[in-house]
Short mmCIF file of N, CA, C and O in Angstrom, two decimals:
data_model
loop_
_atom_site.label_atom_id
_atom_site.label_comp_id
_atom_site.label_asym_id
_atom_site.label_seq_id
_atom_site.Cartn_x
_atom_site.Cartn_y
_atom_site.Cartn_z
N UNK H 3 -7.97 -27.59 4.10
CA UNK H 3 -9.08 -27.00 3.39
C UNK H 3 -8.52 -25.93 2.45
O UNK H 3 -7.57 -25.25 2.82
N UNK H 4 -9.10 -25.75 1.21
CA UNK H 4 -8.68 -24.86 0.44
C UNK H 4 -9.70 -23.76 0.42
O UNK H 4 -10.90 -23.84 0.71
N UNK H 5 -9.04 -22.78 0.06
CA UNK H 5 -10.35 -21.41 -0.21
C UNK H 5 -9.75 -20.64 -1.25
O UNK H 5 -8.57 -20.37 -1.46
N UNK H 6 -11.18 -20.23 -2.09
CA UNK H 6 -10.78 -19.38 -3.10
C UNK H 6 -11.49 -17.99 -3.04
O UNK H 6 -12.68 -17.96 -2.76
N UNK H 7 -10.70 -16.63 -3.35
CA UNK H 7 -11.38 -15.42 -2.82
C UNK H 7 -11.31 -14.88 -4.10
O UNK H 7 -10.22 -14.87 -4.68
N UNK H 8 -12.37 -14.39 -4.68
CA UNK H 8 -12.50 -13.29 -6.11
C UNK H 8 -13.02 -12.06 -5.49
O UNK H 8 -13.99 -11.78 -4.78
N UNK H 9 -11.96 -11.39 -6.07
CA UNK H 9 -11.86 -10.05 -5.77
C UNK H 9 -12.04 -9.21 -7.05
O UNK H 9 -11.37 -9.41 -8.06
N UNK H 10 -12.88 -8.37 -6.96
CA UNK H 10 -13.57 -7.46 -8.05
C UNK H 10 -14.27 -6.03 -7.40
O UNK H 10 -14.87 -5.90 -6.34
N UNK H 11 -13.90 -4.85 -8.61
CA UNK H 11 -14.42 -3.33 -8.01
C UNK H 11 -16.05 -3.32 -8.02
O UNK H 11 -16.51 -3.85 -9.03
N UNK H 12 -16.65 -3.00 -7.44
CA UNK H 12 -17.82 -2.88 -6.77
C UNK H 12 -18.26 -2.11 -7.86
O UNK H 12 -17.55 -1.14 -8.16
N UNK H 13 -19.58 -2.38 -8.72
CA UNK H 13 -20.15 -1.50 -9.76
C UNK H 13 -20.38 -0.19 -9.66
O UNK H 13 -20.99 0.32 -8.72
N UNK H 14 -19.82 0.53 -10.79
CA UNK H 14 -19.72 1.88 -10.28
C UNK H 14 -18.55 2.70 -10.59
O UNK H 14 -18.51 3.77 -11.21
N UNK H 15 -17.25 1.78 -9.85
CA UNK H 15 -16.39 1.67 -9.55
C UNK H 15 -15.31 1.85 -10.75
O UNK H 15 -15.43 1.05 -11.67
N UNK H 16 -14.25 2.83 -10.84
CA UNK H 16 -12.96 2.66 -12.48
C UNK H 16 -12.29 2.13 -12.43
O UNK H 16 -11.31 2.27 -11.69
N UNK H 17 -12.62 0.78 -13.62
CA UNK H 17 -11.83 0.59 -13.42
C UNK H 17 -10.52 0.03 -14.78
O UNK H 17 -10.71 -0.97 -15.47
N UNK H 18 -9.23 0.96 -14.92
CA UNK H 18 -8.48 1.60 -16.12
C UNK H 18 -7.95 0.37 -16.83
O UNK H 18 -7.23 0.54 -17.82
N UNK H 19 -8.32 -1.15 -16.30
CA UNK H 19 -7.12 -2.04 -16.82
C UNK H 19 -8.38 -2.54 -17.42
O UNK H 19 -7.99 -3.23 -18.37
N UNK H 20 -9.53 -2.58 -17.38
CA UNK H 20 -10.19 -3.40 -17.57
C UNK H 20 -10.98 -2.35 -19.16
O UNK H 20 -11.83 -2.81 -19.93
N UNK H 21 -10.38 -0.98 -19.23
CA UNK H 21 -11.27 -0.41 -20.23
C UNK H 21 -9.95 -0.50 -21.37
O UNK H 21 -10.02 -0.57 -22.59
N UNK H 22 -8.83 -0.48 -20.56
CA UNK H 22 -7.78 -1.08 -21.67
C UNK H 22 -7.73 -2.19 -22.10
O UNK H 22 -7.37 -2.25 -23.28
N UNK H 23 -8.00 -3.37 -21.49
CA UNK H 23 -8.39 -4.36 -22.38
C UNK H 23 -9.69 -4.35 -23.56
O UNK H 23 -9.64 -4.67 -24.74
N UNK H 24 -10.78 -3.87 -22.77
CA UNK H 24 -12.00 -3.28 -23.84
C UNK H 24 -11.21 -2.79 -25.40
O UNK H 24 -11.42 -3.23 -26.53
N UNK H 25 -10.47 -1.98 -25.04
CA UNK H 25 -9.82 -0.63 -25.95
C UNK H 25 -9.39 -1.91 -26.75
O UNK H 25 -9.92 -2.22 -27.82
N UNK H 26 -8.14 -2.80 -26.01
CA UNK H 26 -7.29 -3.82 -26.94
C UNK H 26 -8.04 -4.64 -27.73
O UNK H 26 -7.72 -4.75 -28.91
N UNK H 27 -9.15 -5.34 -27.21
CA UNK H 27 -9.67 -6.54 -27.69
C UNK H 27 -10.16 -5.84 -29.21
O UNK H 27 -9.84 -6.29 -30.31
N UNK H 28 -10.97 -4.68 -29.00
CA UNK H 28 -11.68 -3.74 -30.01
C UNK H 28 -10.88 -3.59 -31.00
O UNK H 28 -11.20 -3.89 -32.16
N UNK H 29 -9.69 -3.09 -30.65
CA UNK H 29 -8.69 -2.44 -32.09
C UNK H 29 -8.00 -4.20 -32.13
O UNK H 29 -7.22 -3.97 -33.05
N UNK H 30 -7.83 -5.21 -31.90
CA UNK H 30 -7.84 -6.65 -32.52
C UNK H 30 -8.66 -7.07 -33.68
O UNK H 30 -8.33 -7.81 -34.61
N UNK H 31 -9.75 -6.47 -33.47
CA UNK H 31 -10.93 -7.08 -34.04
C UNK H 31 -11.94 -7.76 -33.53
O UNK H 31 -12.82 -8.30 -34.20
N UNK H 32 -11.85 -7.77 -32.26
CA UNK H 32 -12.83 -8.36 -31.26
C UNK H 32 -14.42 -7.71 -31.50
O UNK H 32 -14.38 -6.49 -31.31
N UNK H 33 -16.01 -8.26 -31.90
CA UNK H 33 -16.56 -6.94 -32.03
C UNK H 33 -17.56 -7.53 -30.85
O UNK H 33 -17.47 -8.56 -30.17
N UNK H 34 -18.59 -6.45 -30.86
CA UNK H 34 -19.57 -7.03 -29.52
C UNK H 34 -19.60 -7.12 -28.00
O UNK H 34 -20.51 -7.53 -27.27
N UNK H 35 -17.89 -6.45 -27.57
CA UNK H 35 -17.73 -6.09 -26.33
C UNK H 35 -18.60 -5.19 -25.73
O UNK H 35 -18.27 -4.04 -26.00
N UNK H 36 -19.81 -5.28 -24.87
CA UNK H 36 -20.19 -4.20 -24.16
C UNK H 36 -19.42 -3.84 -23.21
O UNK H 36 -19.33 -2.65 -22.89
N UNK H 37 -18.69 -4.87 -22.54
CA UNK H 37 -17.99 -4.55 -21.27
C UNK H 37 -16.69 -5.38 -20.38
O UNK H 37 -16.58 -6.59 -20.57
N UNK H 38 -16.19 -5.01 -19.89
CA UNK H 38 -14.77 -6.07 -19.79
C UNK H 38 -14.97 -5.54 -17.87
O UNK H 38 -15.03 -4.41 -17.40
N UNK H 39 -15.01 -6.95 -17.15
CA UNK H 39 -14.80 -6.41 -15.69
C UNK H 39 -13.67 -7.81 -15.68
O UNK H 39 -13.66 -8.95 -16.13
N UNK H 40 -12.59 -6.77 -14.70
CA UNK H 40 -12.02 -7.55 -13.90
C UNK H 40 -11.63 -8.04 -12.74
O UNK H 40 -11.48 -7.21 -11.84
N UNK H 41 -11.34 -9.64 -12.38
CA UNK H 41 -11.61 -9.88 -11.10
C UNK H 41 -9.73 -10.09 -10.38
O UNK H 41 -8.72 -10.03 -11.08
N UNK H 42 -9.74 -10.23 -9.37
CA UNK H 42 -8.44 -11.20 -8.86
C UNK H 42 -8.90 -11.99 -7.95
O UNK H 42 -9.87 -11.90 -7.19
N UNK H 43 -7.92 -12.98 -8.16
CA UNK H 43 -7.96 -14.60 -7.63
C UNK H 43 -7.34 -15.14 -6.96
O UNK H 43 -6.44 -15.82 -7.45
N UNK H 44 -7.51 -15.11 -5.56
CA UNK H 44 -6.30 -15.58 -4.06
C UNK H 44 -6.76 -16.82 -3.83
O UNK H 44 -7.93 -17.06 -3.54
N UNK H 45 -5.92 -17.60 -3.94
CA UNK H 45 -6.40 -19.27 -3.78
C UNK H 45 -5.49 -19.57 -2.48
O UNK H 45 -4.28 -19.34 -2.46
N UNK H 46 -6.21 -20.11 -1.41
CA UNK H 46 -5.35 -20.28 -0.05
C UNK H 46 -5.49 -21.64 0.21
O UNK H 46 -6.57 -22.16 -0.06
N UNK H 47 -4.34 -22.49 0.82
CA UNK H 47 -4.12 -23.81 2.03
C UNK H 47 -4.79 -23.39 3.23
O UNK H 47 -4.52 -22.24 3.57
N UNK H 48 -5.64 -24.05 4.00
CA UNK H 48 -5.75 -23.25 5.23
C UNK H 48 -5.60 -24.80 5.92
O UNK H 48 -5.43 -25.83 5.28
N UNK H 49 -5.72 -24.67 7.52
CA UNK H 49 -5.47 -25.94 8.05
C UNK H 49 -6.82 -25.76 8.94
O UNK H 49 -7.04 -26.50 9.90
N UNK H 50 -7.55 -24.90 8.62
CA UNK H 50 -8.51 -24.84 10.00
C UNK H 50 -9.27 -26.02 10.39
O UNK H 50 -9.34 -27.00 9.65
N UNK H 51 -9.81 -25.96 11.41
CA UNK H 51 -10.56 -27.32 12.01
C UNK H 51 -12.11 -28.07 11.01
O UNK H 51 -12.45 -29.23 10.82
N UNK H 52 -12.72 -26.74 10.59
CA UNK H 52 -14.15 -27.15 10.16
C UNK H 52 -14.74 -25.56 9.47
O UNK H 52 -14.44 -24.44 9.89
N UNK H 53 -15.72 -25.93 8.19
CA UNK H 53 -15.88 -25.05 7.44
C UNK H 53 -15.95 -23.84 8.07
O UNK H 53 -15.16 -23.00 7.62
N UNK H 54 -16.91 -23.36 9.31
CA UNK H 54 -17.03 -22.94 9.28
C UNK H 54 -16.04 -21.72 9.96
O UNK H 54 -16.19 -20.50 9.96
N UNK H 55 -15.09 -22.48 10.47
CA UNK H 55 -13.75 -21.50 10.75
C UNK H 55 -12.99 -21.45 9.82
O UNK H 55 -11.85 -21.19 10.20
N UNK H 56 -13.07 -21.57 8.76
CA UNK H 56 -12.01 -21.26 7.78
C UNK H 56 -13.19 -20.08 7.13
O UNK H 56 -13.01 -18.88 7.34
N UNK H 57 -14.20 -20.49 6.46
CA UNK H 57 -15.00 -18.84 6.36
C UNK H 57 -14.44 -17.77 7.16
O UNK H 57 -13.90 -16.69 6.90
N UNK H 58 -14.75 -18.42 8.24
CA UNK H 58 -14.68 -16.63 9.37
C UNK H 58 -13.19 -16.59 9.26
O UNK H 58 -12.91 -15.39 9.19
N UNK H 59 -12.42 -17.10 9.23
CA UNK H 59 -10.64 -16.37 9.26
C UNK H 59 -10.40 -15.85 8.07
O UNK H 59 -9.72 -14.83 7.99
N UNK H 60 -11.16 -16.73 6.48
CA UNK H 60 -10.72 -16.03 5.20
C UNK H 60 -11.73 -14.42 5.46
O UNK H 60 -11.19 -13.31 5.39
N UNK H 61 -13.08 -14.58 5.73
CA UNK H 61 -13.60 -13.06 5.88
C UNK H 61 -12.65 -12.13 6.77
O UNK H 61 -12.50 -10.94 6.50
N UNK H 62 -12.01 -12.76 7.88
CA UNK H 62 -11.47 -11.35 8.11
C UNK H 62 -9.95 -11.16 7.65
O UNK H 62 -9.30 -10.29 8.22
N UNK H 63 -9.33 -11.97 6.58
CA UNK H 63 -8.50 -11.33 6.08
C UNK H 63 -8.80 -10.70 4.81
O UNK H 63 -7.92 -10.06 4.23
N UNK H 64 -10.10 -10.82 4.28
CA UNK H 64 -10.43 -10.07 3.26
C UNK H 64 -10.89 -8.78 3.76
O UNK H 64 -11.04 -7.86 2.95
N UNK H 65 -11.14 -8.61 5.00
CA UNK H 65 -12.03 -7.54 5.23
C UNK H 65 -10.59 -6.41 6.03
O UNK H 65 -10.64 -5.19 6.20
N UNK H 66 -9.36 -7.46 6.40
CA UNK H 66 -8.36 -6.72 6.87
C UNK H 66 -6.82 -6.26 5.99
O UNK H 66 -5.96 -5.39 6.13
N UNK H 67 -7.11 -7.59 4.88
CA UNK H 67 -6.21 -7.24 3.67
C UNK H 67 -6.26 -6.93 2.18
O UNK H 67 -5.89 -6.15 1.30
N UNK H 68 -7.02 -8.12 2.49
CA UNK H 68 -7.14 -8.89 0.77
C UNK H 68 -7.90 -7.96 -0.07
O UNK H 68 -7.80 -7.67 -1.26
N UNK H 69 -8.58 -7.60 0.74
CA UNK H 69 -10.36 -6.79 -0.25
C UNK H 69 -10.23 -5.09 0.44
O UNK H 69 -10.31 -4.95 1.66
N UNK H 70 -10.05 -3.98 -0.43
CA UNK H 70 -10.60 -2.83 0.19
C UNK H 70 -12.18 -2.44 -0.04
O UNK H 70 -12.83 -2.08 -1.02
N UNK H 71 -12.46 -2.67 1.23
CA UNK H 71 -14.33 -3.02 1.01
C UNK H 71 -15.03 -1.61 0.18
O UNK H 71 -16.07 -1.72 -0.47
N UNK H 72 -14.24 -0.26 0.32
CA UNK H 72 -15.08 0.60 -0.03
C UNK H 72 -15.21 0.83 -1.27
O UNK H 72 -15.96 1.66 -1.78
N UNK H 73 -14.19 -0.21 -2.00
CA UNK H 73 -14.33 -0.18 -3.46
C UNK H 73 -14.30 -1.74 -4.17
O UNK H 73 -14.56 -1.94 -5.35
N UNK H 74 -14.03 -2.50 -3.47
CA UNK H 74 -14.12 -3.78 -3.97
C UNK H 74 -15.05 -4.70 -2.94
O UNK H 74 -15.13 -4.59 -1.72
N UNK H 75 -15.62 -5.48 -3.68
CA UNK H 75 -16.42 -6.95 -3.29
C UNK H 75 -15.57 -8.21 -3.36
O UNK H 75 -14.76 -8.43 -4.26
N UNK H 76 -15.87 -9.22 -2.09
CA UNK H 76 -14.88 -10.20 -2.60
C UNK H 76 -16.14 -11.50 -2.60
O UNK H 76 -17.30 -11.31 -2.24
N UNK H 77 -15.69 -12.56 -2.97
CA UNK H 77 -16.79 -14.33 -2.96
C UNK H 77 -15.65 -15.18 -2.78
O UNK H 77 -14.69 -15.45 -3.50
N UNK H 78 -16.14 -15.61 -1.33
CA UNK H 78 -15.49 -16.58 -0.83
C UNK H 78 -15.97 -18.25 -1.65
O UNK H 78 -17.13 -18.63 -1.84
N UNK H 79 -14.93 -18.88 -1.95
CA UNK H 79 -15.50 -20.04 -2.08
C UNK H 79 -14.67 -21.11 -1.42
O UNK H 79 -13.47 -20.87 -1.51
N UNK H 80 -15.06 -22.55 -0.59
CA UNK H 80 -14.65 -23.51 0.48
C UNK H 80 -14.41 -24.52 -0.38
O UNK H 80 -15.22 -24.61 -1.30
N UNK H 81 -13.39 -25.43 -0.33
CA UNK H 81 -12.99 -27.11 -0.88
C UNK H 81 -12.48 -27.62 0.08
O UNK H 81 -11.80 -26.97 0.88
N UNK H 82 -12.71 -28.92 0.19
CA UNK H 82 -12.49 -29.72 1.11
C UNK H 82 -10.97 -30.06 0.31
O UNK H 82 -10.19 -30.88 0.79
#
């Protein structure tokens, strides 16, 4: 089973790479940016038995590695 985890700062949240790209795209010539968020993207092999144990093992490595919850949100997504 494959899983994909997007990881992104929780609204609110600064965040400096994402207002530097804003900054870059702008002085390019980019016009019409209100806003630039960025995410990261952990794509995993897992071998678990059935969906719903591969959810619960990717949640708790997001909740024990992957994701710092008090500033980031993560979205699990499942492929067969």
């Amino acid at each position: 089973m494959k899983a994909r985890v997007e990881i992104s700062f929780r609204p609110g949240v600064l965040d400096p790479e994402a207002v530097a790209i804003q900054r870059a795209l702008g002085g390019m010539g980019f016009a019409g940016i209100d806003g630039v968020r960025r995410a990261k993207v952990i794509d995993l092999d897992l071998s678990a038995a059935d969906r719903a144990s591969a959810e619960a093992q990717v949640r708790s490595m997001c909740e024990r590695l992957l994701a710092n919850p008090v500033i980031e949100t993560y979205r699990i997504s499942l492929a067969e």
